Amino acid sequence: MVRRCPLAAVAVIVVCCPLYGQMGDWSFSAAARGLLITTSKIYPNPNNPSFELRTITTPFSSVLGFGGELTARSFGASYYFFLNVEYLSQVKSEMKLDGSVSPPRYLPVEDGYSMIPIEIGGQVYVPLGSSSWRISMGGGVGAYVTTRVYSVAGISADPVGSRTGFGIHVSVNSEYVLIPGVSVIAGLKFRDPEVDVRNRFPVSSILYDGRVVRFQQGEIPSRINVDGMTISAGVRVEIL
């Protein structure tokens, strides 16, 4: 299931438009962050009629990534807007009994995913009375471009079809000003995008270890869910 959130997008626009009209001069900043996503998972059988098979997952933990962010803030305002783009990926390699081949047998399998979140939103500063240390809270909407990385016995299943999901997120950020215009930043983000993806093996069979391996033909559906907390840290620099 691909989660779409048109109401959230409308809400962001409704909130942002009046604020935009009140803004005069702007300051712009760019940030680079390292990311750690605590948990995520792949559902390899999302459409199976059996509840037990449908809910089987391949779990992933401590997924690493990186991201870049642009922020815009009106001088003297207690809020700012942002656009961020991230990249995160993890792949497992193991010998496992794989059901996508006939007959099922133990084979070297690589399974994982890559995701590019593209998010917009706004943050509001919490009044702390400090000019060097600031905390902000907010959220926004995002598009999540996702690809499953899947190969069996060295044969990669190519991604096919649409691979973009939509969702919302909430976040808390902290920043400490090192010198004017340069800050160290850290943040927590909570989101739960689910993206349905499909792959297809380019060949019908191969000879592996002296035996014929027949691959599942047609599209192979799966569902990728990144439901863990995102922990980030980096540096923000004012550019204008």
PDB file of N, CA and C in Angstrom, residues 122-158:
ATOM      1  N   GLY A 122       7.989  22.791   7.756  1.00  0.00           N
ATOM      2  CA  GLY A 122       8.344  23.957   8.550  1.00  0.00           C
ATOM      3  C   GLY A 122       8.673  23.573   9.977  1.00  0.00           C
ATOM      4  N   GLN A 123       9.457  24.415  10.627  1.00  0.00           N
ATOM      5  CA  GLN A 123       9.853  24.227  12.018  1.00  0.00           C
ATOM      6  C   GLN A 123       9.611  25.528  12.781  1.00  0.00           C
ATOM      7  N   VAL A 124       9.245  25.406  14.038  1.00  0.00           N
ATOM      8  CA  VAL A 124       9.029  26.558  14.912  1.00  0.00           C
ATOM      9  C   VAL A 124      10.005  26.461  16.076  1.00  0.00           C
ATOM     10  N   TYR A 125      10.703  27.557  16.354  1.00  0.00           N
ATOM     11  CA  TYR A 125      11.660  27.569  17.454  1.00  0.00           C
ATOM     12  C   TYR A 125      10.938  27.624  18.797  1.00  0.00           C
ATOM     13  N   VAL A 126      11.445  26.835  19.735  1.00  0.00           N
ATOM     14  CA  VAL A 126      10.956  26.862  21.108  1.00  0.00           C
ATOM     15  C   VAL A 126      11.706  27.963  21.851  1.00  0.00           C
ATOM     16  N   PRO A 127      11.002  28.910  22.497  1.00  0.00           N
ATOM     17  CA  PRO A 127      11.712  30.002  23.184  1.00  0.00           C
ATOM     18  C   PRO A 127      12.519  29.494  24.377  1.00  0.00           C
ATOM     19  N   LEU A 128      13.837  29.648  24.294  1.00  0.00           N
ATOM     20  CA  LEU A 128      14.727  29.214  25.369  1.00  0.00           C
ATOM     21  C   LEU A 128      15.469  30.370  26.019  1.00  0.00           C
ATOM     22  N   GLY A 129      15.461  31.532  25.368  1.00  0.00           N
ATOM     23  CA  GLY A 129      16.186  32.676  25.899  1.00  0.00           C
ATOM     24  C   GLY A 129      17.672  32.620  25.665  1.00  0.00           C
ATOM     25  N   SER A 130      18.121  31.768  24.737  1.00  0.00           N
ATOM     26  CA  SER A 130      19.543  31.652  24.432  1.00  0.00           C
ATOM     27  C   SER A 130      19.776  32.005  22.975  1.00  0.00           C
ATOM     28  N   SER A 131      20.824  32.759  22.694  1.00  0.00           N
ATOM     29  CA  SER A 131      21.145  33.134  21.317  1.00  0.00           C
ATOM     30  C   SER A 131      22.045  32.111  20.627  1.00  0.00           C
ATOM     31  N   SER A 132      22.644  31.204  21.399  1.00  0.00           N
ATOM     32  CA  SER A 132      23.571  30.233  20.812  1.00  0.00           C
ATOM     33  C   SER A 132      22.989  28.829  20.704  1.00  0.00           C
ATOM     34  N   TRP A 133      22.014  28.503  21.531  1.00  0.00           N
ATOM     35  CA  TRP A 133      21.420  27.171  21.522  1.00  0.00           C
ATOM     36  C   TRP A 133      19.934  27.286  21.255  1.00  0.00           C
ATOM     37  N   ARG A 134      19.446  26.575  20.232  1.00  0.00           N
ATOM     38  CA  ARG A 134      18.040  26.666  19.858  1.00  0.00           C
ATOM     39  C   ARG A 134      17.466  25.272  19.602  1.00  0.00           C
ATOM     40  N   ILE A 135      16.196  25.125  19.915  1.00  0.00           N
ATOM     41  CA  ILE A 135      15.453  23.901  19.645  1.00  0.00           C
ATOM     42  C   ILE A 135      14.236  24.259  18.805  1.00  0.00           C
ATOM     43  N   SER A 136      13.948  23.444  17.803  1.00  0.00           N
ATOM     44  CA  SER A 136      12.775  23.677  16.962  1.00  0.00           C
ATOM     45  C   SER A 136      11.984  22.388  16.802  1.00  0.00           C
ATOM     46  N   MET A 137      10.681  22.547  16.578  1.00  0.00           N
ATOM     47  CA  MET A 137       9.785  21.415  16.385  1.00  0.00           C
ATOM     48  C   MET A 137       8.909  21.689  15.176  1.00  0.00           C
ATOM     49  N   GLY A 138       8.547  20.638  14.453  1.00  0.00           N
ATOM     50  CA  GLY A 138       7.698  20.843  13.285  1.00  0.00           C
ATOM     51  C   GLY A 138       7.463  19.551  12.533  1.00  0.00           C
ATOM     52  N   GLY A 139       7.210  19.678  11.248  1.00  0.00           N
ATOM     53  CA  GLY A 139       6.941  18.515  10.419  1.00  0.00           C
ATOM     54  C   GLY A 139       6.653  18.922   8.992  1.00  0.00           C
ATOM     55  N   GLY A 140       6.198  17.972   8.210  1.00  0.00           N
ATOM     56  CA  GLY A 140       5.914  18.258   6.814  1.00  0.00           C
ATOM     57  C   GLY A 140       5.478  17.016   6.067  1.00  0.00           C
ATOM     58  N   VAL A 141       5.584  17.086   4.759  1.00  0.00           N
ATOM     59  CA  VAL A 141       5.177  15.992   3.881  1.00  0.00           C
ATOM     60  C   VAL A 141       6.367  15.561   3.043  1.00  0.00           C
ATOM     61  N   GLY A 142       6.294  14.353   2.514  1.00  0.00           N
ATOM     62  CA  GLY A 142       7.423  13.857   1.737  1.00  0.00           C
ATOM     63  C   GLY A 142       7.022  12.865   0.667  1.00  0.00           C
ATOM     64  N   ALA A 143       7.887  12.753  -0.321  1.00  0.00           N
ATOM     65  CA  ALA A 143       7.804  11.708  -1.344  1.00  0.00           C
ATOM     66  C   ALA A 143       9.009  10.798  -1.148  1.00  0.00           C
ATOM     67  N   TYR A 144       8.796   9.491  -1.291  1.00  0.00           N
ATOM     68  CA  TYR A 144       9.825   8.514  -0.962  1.00  0.00           C
ATOM     69  C   TYR A 144      10.045   7.594  -2.168  1.00  0.00           C
ATOM     70  N   VAL A 145      11.126   7.868  -2.888  1.00  0.00           N
ATOM     71  CA  VAL A 145      11.466   7.098  -4.086  1.00  0.00           C
ATOM     72  C   VAL A 145      12.256   5.868  -3.641  1.00  0.00           C
ATOM     73  N   THR A 146      11.720   4.690  -3.914  1.00  0.00           N
ATOM     74  CA  THR A 146      12.225   3.473  -3.284  1.00  0.00           C
ATOM     75  C   THR A 146      12.497   2.377  -4.309  1.00  0.00           C
ATOM     76  N   THR A 147      13.581   1.651  -4.094  1.00  0.00           N
ATOM     77  CA  THR A 147      13.948   0.525  -4.948  1.00  0.00           C
ATOM     78  C   THR A 147      14.342  -0.661  -4.073  1.00  0.00           C
ATOM     79  N   ARG A 148      13.816  -1.821  -4.398  1.00  0.00           N
ATOM     80  CA  ARG A 148      14.267  -3.029  -3.713  1.00  0.00           C
ATOM     81  C   ARG A 148      15.488  -3.577  -4.436  1.00  0.00           C
ATOM     82  N   VAL A 149      16.506  -3.925  -3.676  1.00  0.00           N
ATOM     83  CA  VAL A 149      17.713  -4.557  -4.206  1.00  0.00           C
ATOM     84  C   VAL A 149      17.599  -6.046  -3.900  1.00  0.00           C
ATOM     85  N   TYR A 150      17.441  -6.854  -4.949  1.00  0.00           N
ATOM     86  CA  TYR A 150      17.152  -8.272  -4.742  1.00  0.00           C
ATOM     87  C   TYR A 150      17.860  -9.101  -5.804  1.00  0.00           C
ATOM     88  N   SER A 151      18.667 -10.046  -5.362  1.00  0.00           N
ATOM     89  CA  SER A 151      19.332 -10.953  -6.297  1.00  0.00           C
ATOM     90  C   SER A 151      19.433 -12.339  -5.683  1.00  0.00           C
ATOM     91  N   VAL A 152      19.367 -13.344  -6.546  1.00  0.00           N
ATOM     92  CA  VAL A 152      19.463 -14.743  -6.133  1.00  0.00           C
ATOM     93  C   VAL A 152      20.487 -15.426  -7.026  1.00  0.00           C
ATOM     94  N   ALA A 153      21.464 -16.074  -6.411  1.00  0.00           N
ATOM     95  CA  ALA A 153      22.519 -16.789  -7.148  1.00  0.00           C
ATOM     96  C   ALA A 153      23.207 -15.879  -8.156  1.00  0.00           C
ATOM     97  N   GLY A 154      23.372 -14.617  -7.779  1.00  0.00           N
ATOM     98  CA  GLY A 154      24.073 -13.664  -8.633  1.00  0.00           C
ATOM     99  C   GLY A 154      23.229 -13.031  -9.716  1.00  0.00           C
ATOM    100  N   ILE A 155      21.945 -13.368  -9.817  1.00  0.00           N
ATOM    101  CA  ILE A 155      21.049 -12.799 -10.820  1.00  0.00           C
ATOM    102  C   ILE A 155      20.164 -11.757 -10.143  1.00  0.00           C
ATOM    103  N   SER A 156      20.262 -10.510 -10.597  1.00  0.00           N
ATOM    104  CA  SER A 156      19.497  -9.423  -9.992  1.00  0.00           C
ATOM    105  C   SER A 156      18.102  -9.341 -10.598  1.00  0.00           C
ATOM    106  N   ALA A 157      17.112  -9.145  -9.730  1.00  0.00           N
ATOM    107  CA  ALA A 157      15.742  -8.901 -10.174  1.00  0.00           C
ATOM    108  C   ALA A 157      15.585  -7.398 -10.396  1.00  0.00           C
ATOM    109  N   ASP A 158      15.323  -7.007 -11.627  1.00  0.00           N
ATOM    110  CA  ASP A 158      15.266  -5.586 -11.972  1.00  0.00           C
ATOM    111  C   ASP A 158      13.989  -4.942 -11.432  1.00  0.00           C
TER     112      ASP A 158
END
